PDB file of C-alpha atoms and ligand atoms in Angstrom:
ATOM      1  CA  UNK A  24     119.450  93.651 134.287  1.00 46.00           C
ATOM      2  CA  UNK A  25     122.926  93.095 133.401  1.00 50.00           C
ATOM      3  CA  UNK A  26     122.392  89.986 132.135  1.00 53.00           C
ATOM      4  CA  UNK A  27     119.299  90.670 129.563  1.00 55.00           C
ATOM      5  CA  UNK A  28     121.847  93.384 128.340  1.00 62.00           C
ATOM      6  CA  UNK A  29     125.015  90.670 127.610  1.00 66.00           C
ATOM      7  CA  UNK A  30     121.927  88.278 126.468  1.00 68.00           C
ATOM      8  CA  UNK A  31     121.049  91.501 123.724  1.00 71.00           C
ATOM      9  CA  UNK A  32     125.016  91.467 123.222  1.00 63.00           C
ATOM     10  CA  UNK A  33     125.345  88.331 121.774  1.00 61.00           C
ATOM     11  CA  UNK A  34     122.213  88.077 119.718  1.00 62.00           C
ATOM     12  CA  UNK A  35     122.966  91.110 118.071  1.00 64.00           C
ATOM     13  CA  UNK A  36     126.645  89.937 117.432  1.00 56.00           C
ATOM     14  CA  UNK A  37     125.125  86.703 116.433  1.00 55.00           C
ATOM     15  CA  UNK A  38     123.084  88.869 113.745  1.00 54.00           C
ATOM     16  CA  UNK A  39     125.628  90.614 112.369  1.00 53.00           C
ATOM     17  CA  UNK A  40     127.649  87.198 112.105  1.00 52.00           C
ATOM     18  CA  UNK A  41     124.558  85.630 110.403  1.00 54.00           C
ATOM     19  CA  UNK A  42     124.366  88.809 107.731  1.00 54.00           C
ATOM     20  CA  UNK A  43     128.293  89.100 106.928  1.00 54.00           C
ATOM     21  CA  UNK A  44     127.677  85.319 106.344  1.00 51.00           C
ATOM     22  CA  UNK A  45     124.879  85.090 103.924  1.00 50.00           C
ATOM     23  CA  UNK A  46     125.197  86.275 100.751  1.00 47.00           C
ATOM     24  CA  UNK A  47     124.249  89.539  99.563  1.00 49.00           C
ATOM     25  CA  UNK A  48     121.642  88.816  96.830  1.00 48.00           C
ATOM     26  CA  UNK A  49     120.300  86.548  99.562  1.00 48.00           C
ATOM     27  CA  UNK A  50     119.985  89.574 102.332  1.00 52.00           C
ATOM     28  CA  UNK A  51     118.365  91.671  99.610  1.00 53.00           C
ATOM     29  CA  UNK A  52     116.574  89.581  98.067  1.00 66.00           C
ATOM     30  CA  UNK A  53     113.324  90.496 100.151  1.00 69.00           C
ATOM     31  CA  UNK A  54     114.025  94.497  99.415  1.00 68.00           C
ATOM     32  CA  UNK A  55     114.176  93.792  95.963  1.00 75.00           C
ATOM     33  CA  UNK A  56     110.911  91.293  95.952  1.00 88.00           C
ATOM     34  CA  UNK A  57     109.202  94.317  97.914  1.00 93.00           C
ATOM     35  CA  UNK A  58     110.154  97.136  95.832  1.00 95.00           C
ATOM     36  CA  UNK A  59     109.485  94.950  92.615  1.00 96.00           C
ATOM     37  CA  UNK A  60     105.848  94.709  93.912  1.00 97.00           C
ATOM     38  CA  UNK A  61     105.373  97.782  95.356  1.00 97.00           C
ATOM     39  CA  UNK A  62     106.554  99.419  91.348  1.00 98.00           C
ATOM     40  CA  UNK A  63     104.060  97.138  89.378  1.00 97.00           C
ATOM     41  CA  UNK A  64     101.433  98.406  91.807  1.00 97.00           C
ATOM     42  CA  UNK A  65     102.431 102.156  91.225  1.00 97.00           C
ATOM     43  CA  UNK A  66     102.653 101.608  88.049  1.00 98.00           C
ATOM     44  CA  UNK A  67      98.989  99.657  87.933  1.00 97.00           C
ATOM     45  CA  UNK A  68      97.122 102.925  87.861  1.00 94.00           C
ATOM     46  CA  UNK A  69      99.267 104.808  84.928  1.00 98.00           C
ATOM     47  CA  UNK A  70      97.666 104.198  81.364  1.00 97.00           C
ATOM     48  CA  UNK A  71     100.665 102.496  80.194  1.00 98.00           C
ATOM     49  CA  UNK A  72     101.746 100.112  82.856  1.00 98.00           C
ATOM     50  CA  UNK A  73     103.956  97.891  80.895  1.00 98.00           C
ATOM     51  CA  UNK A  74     106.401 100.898  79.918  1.00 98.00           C
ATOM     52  CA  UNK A  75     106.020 102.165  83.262  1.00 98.00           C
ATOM     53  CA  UNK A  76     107.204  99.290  85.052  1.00 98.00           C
ATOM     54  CA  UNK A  77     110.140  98.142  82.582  1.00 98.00           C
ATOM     55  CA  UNK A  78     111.619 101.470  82.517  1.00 98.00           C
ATOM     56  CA  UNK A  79     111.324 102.197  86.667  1.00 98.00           C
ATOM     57  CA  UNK A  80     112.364  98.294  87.575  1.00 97.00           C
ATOM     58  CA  UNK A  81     116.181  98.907  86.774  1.00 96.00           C
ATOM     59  CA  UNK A  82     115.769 101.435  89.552  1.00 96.00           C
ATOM     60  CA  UNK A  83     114.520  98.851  92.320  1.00 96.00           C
ATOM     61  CA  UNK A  84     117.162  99.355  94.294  1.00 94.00           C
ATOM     62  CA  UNK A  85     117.057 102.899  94.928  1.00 95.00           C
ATOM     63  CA  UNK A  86     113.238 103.143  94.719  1.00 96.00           C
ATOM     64  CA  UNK A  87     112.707 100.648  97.342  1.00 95.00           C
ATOM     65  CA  UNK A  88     109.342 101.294  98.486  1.00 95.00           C
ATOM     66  CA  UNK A  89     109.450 105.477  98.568  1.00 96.00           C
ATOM     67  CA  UNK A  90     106.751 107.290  95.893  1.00 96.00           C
ATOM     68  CA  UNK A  91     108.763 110.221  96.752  1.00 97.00           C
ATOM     69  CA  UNK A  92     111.919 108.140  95.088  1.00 97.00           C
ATOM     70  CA  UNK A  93     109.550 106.437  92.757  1.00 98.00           C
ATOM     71  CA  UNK A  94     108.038 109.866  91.295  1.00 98.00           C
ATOM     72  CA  UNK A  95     111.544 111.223  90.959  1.00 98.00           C
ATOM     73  CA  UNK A  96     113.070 108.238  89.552  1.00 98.00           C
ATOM     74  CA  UNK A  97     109.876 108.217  86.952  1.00 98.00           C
ATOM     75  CA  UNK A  98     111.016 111.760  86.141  1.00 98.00           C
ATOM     76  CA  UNK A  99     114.895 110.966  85.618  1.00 98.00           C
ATOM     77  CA  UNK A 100     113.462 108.133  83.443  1.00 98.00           C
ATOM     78  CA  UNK A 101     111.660 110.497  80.890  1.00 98.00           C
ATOM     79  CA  UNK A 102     114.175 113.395  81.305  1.00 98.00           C
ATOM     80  CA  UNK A 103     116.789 111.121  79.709  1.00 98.00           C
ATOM     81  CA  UNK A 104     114.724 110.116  77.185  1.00 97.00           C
ATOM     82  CA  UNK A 105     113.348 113.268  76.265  1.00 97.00           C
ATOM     83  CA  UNK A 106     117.150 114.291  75.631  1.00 97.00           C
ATOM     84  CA  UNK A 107     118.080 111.594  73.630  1.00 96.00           C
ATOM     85  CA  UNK A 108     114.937 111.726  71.541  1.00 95.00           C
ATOM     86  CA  UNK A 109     115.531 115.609  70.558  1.00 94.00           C
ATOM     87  CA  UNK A 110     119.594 115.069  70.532  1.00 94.00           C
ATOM     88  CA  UNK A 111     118.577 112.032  67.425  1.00 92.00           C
ATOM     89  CA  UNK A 112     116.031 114.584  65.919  1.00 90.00           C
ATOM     90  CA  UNK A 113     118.647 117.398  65.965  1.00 90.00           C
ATOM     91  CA  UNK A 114     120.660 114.625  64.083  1.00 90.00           C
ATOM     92  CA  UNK A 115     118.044 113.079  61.595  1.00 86.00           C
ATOM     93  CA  UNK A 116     116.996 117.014  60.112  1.00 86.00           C
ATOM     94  CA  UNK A 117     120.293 117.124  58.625  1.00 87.00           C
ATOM     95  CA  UNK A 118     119.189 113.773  56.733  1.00 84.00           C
ATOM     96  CA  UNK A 119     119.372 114.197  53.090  1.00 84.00           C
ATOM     97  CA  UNK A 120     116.304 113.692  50.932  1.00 84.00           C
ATOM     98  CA  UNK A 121     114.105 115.304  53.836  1.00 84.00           C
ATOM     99  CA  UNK A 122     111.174 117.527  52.584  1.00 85.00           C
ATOM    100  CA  UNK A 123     111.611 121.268  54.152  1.00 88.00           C
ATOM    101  CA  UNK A 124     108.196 120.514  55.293  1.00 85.00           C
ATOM    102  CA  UNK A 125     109.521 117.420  57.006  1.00 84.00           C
ATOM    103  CA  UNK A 126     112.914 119.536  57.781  1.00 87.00           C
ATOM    104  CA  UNK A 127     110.943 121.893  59.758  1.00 88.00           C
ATOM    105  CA  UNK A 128     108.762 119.518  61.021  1.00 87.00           C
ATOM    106  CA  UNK A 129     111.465 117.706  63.282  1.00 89.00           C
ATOM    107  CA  UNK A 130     113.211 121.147  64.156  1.00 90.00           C
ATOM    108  CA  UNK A 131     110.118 122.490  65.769  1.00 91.00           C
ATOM    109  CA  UNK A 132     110.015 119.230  67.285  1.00 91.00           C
ATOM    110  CA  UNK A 133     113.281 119.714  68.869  1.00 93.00           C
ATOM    111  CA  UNK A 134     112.074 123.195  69.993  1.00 94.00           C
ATOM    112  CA  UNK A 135     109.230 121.877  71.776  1.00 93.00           C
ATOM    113  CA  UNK A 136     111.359 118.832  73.313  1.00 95.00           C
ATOM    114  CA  UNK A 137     113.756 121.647  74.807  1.00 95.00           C
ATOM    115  CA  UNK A 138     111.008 123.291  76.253  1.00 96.00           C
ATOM    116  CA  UNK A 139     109.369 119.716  77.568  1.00 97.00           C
ATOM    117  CA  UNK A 140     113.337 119.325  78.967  1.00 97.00           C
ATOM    118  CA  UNK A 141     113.351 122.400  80.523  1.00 97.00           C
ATOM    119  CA  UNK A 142     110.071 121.803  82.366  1.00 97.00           C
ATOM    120  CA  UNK A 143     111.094 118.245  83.752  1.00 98.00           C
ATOM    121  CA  UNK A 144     114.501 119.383  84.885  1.00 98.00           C
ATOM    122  CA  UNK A 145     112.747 122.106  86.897  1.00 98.00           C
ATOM    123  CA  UNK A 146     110.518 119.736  88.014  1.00 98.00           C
ATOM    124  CA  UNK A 147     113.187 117.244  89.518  1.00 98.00           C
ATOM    125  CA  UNK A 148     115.020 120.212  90.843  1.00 98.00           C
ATOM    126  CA  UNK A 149     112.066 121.052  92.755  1.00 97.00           C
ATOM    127  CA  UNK A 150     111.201 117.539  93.619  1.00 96.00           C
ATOM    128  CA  UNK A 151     114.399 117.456  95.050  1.00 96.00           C
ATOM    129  CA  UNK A 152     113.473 120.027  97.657  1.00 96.00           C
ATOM    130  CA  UNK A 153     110.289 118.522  98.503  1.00 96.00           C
ATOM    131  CA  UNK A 154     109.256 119.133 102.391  1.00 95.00           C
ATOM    132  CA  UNK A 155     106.537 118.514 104.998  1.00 94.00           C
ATOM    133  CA  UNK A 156     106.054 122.274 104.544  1.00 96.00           C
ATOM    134  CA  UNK A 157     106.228 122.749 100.934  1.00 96.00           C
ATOM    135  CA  UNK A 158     104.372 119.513 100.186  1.00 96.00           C
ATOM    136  CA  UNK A 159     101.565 121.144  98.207  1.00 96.00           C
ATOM    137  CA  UNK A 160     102.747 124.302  96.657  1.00 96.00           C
ATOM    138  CA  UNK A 161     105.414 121.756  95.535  1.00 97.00           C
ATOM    139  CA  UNK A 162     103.529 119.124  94.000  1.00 97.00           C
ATOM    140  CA  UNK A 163     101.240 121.854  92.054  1.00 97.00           C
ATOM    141  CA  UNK A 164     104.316 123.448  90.237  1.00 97.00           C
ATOM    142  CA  UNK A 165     105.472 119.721  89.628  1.00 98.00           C
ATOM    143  CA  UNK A 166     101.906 118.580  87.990  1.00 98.00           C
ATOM    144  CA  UNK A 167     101.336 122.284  86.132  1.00 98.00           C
ATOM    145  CA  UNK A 168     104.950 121.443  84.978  1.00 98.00           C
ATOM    146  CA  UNK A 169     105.189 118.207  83.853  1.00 98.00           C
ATOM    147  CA  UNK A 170     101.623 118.558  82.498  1.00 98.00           C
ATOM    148  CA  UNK A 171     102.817 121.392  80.068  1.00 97.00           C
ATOM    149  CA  UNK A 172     105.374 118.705  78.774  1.00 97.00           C
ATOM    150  CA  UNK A 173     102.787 116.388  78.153  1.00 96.00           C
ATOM    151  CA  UNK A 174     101.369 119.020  76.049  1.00 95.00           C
ATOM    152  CA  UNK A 175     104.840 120.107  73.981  1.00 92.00           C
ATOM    153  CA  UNK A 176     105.134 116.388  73.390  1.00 93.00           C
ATOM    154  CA  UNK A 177     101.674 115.865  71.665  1.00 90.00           C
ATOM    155  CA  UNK A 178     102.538 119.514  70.071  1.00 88.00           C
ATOM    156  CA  UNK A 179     105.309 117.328  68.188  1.00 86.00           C
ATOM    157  CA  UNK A 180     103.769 114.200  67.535  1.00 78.00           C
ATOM    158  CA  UNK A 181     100.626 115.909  66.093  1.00 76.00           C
ATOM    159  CA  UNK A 182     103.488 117.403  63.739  1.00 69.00           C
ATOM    160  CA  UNK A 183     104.251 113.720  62.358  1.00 69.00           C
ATOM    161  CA  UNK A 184     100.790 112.016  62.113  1.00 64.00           C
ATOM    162  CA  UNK A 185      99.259 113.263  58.896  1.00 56.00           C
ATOM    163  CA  UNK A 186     103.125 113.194  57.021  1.00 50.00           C
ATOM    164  CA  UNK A 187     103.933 109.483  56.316  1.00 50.00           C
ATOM    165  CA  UNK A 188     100.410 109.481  54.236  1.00 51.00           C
ATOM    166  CA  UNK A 189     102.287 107.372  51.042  1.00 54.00           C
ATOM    167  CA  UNK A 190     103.866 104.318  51.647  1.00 54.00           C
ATOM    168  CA  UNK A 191     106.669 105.371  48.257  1.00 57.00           C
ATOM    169  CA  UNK A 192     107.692 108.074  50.519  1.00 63.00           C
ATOM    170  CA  UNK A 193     111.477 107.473  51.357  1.00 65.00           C
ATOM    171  CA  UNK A 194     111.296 109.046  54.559  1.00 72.00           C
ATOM    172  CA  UNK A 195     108.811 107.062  56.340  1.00 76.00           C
ATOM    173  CA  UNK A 196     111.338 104.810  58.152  1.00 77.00           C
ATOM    174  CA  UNK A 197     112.796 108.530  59.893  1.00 77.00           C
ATOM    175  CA  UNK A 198     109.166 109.736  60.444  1.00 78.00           C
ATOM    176  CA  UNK A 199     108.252 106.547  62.185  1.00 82.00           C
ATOM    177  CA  UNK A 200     111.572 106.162  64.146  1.00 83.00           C
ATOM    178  CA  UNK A 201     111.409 109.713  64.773  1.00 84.00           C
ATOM    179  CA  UNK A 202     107.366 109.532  65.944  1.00 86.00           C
ATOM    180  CA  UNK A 203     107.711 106.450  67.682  1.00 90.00           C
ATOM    181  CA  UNK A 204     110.311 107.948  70.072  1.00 92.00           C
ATOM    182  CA  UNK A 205     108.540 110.774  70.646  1.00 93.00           C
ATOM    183  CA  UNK A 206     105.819 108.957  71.262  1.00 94.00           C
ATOM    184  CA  UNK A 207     107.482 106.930  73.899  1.00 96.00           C
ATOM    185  CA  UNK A 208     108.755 110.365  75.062  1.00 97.00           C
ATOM    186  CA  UNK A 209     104.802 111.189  75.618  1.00 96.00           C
ATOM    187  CA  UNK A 210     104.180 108.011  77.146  1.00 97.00           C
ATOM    188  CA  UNK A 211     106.826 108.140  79.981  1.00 98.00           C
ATOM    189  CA  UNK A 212     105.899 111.560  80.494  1.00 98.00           C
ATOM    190  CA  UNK A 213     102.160 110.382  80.752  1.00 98.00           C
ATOM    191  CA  UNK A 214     103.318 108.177  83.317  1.00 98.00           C
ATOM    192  CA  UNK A 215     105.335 109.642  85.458  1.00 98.00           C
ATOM    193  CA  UNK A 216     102.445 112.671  85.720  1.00 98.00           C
ATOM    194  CA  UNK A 217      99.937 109.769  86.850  1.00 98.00           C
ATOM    195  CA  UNK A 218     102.954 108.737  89.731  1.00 98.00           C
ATOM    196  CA  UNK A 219     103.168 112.487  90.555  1.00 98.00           C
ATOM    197  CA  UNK A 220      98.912 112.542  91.286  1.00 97.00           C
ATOM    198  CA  UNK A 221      99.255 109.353  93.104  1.00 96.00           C
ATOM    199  CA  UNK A 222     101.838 110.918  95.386  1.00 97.00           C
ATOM    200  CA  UNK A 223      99.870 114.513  95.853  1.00 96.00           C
ATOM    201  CA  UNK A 224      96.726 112.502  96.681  1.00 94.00           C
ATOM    202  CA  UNK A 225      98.511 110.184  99.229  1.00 91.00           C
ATOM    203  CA  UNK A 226      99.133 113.392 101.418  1.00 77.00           C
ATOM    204  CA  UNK A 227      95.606 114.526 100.824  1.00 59.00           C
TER     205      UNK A 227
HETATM  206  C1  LIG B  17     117.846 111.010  89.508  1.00 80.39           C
HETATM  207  O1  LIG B  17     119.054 111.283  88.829  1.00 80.39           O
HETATM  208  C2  LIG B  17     120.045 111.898  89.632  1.00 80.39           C
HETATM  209  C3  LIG B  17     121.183 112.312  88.713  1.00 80.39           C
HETATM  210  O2  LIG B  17     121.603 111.255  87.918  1.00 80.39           O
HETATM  211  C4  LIG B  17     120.459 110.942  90.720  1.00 80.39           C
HETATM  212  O3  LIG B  17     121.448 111.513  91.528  1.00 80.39           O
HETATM  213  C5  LIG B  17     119.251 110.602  91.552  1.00 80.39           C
HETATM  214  O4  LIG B  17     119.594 109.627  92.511  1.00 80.39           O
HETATM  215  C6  LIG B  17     118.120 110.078  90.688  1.00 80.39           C
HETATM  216  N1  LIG B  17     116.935 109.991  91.542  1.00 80.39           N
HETATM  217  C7  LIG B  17     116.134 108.949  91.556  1.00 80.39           C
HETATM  218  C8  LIG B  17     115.034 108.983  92.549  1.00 80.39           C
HETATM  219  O5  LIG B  17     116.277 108.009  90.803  1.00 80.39           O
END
């Protein structure tokens, strides 16, 4: 008895000698390998994969291979960019030369990013309660949540589609910076909505 427990002693001292040895990009190495697969499969079912993938990889580390961390990370993701995109817009209708049609345009953009702010932020806060118990009432408010987003986003993109009709127009390289952000802003949302289903069907 006594001596399986010394024989335990030294293999485990023996381990922790091995890992302070190695390196640490060697010891997570695997982590990273398994959290680097287990994203591009997440992200296999979204409808934009590529963008899905690029912008949750950074986060390998901390996503490991938890949906619950996955989903939330997906949600930091496109709450930062949803900021940034209506903090530029705020910026670019103060551009001179802008049509007021164009003016007001990008400001009821910004309104409807605010809201589409406001609904992911509520939606992480929530997440980050997230229990055994709470599991489904939880998951609806996050999906009717983030959903409505989805919808403010296309609200604002709709707004920029039918404007950059002639090419002499001086504004199209705003209106296509400006729509292609939002765009991306749609996209991410799009996506992380598709990780949120994934991880309210898993429990189903
Ligand atoms: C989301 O962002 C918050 C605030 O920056 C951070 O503390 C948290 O770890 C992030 N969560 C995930 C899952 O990435």
């Amino acid at each position: 008895m006594e001596g399986i427990c010394y024989k335990n002693l030294i293999i485990s001292l023996v381990v922790i000698l091995a890992s302070s040895l190695t390196t640490h990009s060697a010891i997570e190495k695997p982590y990273q390998e398994a959290s680097t697969v287990f994203i591009r499969t997440s992200c296999s079912s979204t409808t934009y994969p590529r963008l899905c993938y690029a912008s949750l990889v950074k986060h390998a580390d901390l996503i490991q291979t938890d949906r619950v961390l996955l989903t939330g990370a997906a949600l930091n993701v496109t709450l930062a960019s949803a900021k940034s995109t209506s903090a530029m817009m705020s910026t670019l209708a103060k551009s001179r030369g802008l049509q007021p049609r164009e003016v007001a345009a990008m400001k009821d953009c910004v309104e409807v990013l605010g809201d589409s702010v406001d609904e992911l932020r509520r939606s992480i806060d929530e997440m980050n309660h997230l229990k055994p118990s709470n599991f489904e009432l939880t998951m609806g408010d996050v999906q009717t949540w983030v959903s409505a987003a989805l919808t403010d986003e296309s609200t604002c993109t709709d707004g920029f589609q039918g404007s950059a009709a002639t090419t002499e127009d001086a504004n199209n390289d705003i209106k296509s910076t400006v729509r292609g952000r939002v765009v991306q802003v749609a996209q991410l949302t799009s996506n992380a909505l598709a990780l949120i289903n994934q991880l309210a069907n898993s429990h189903a």
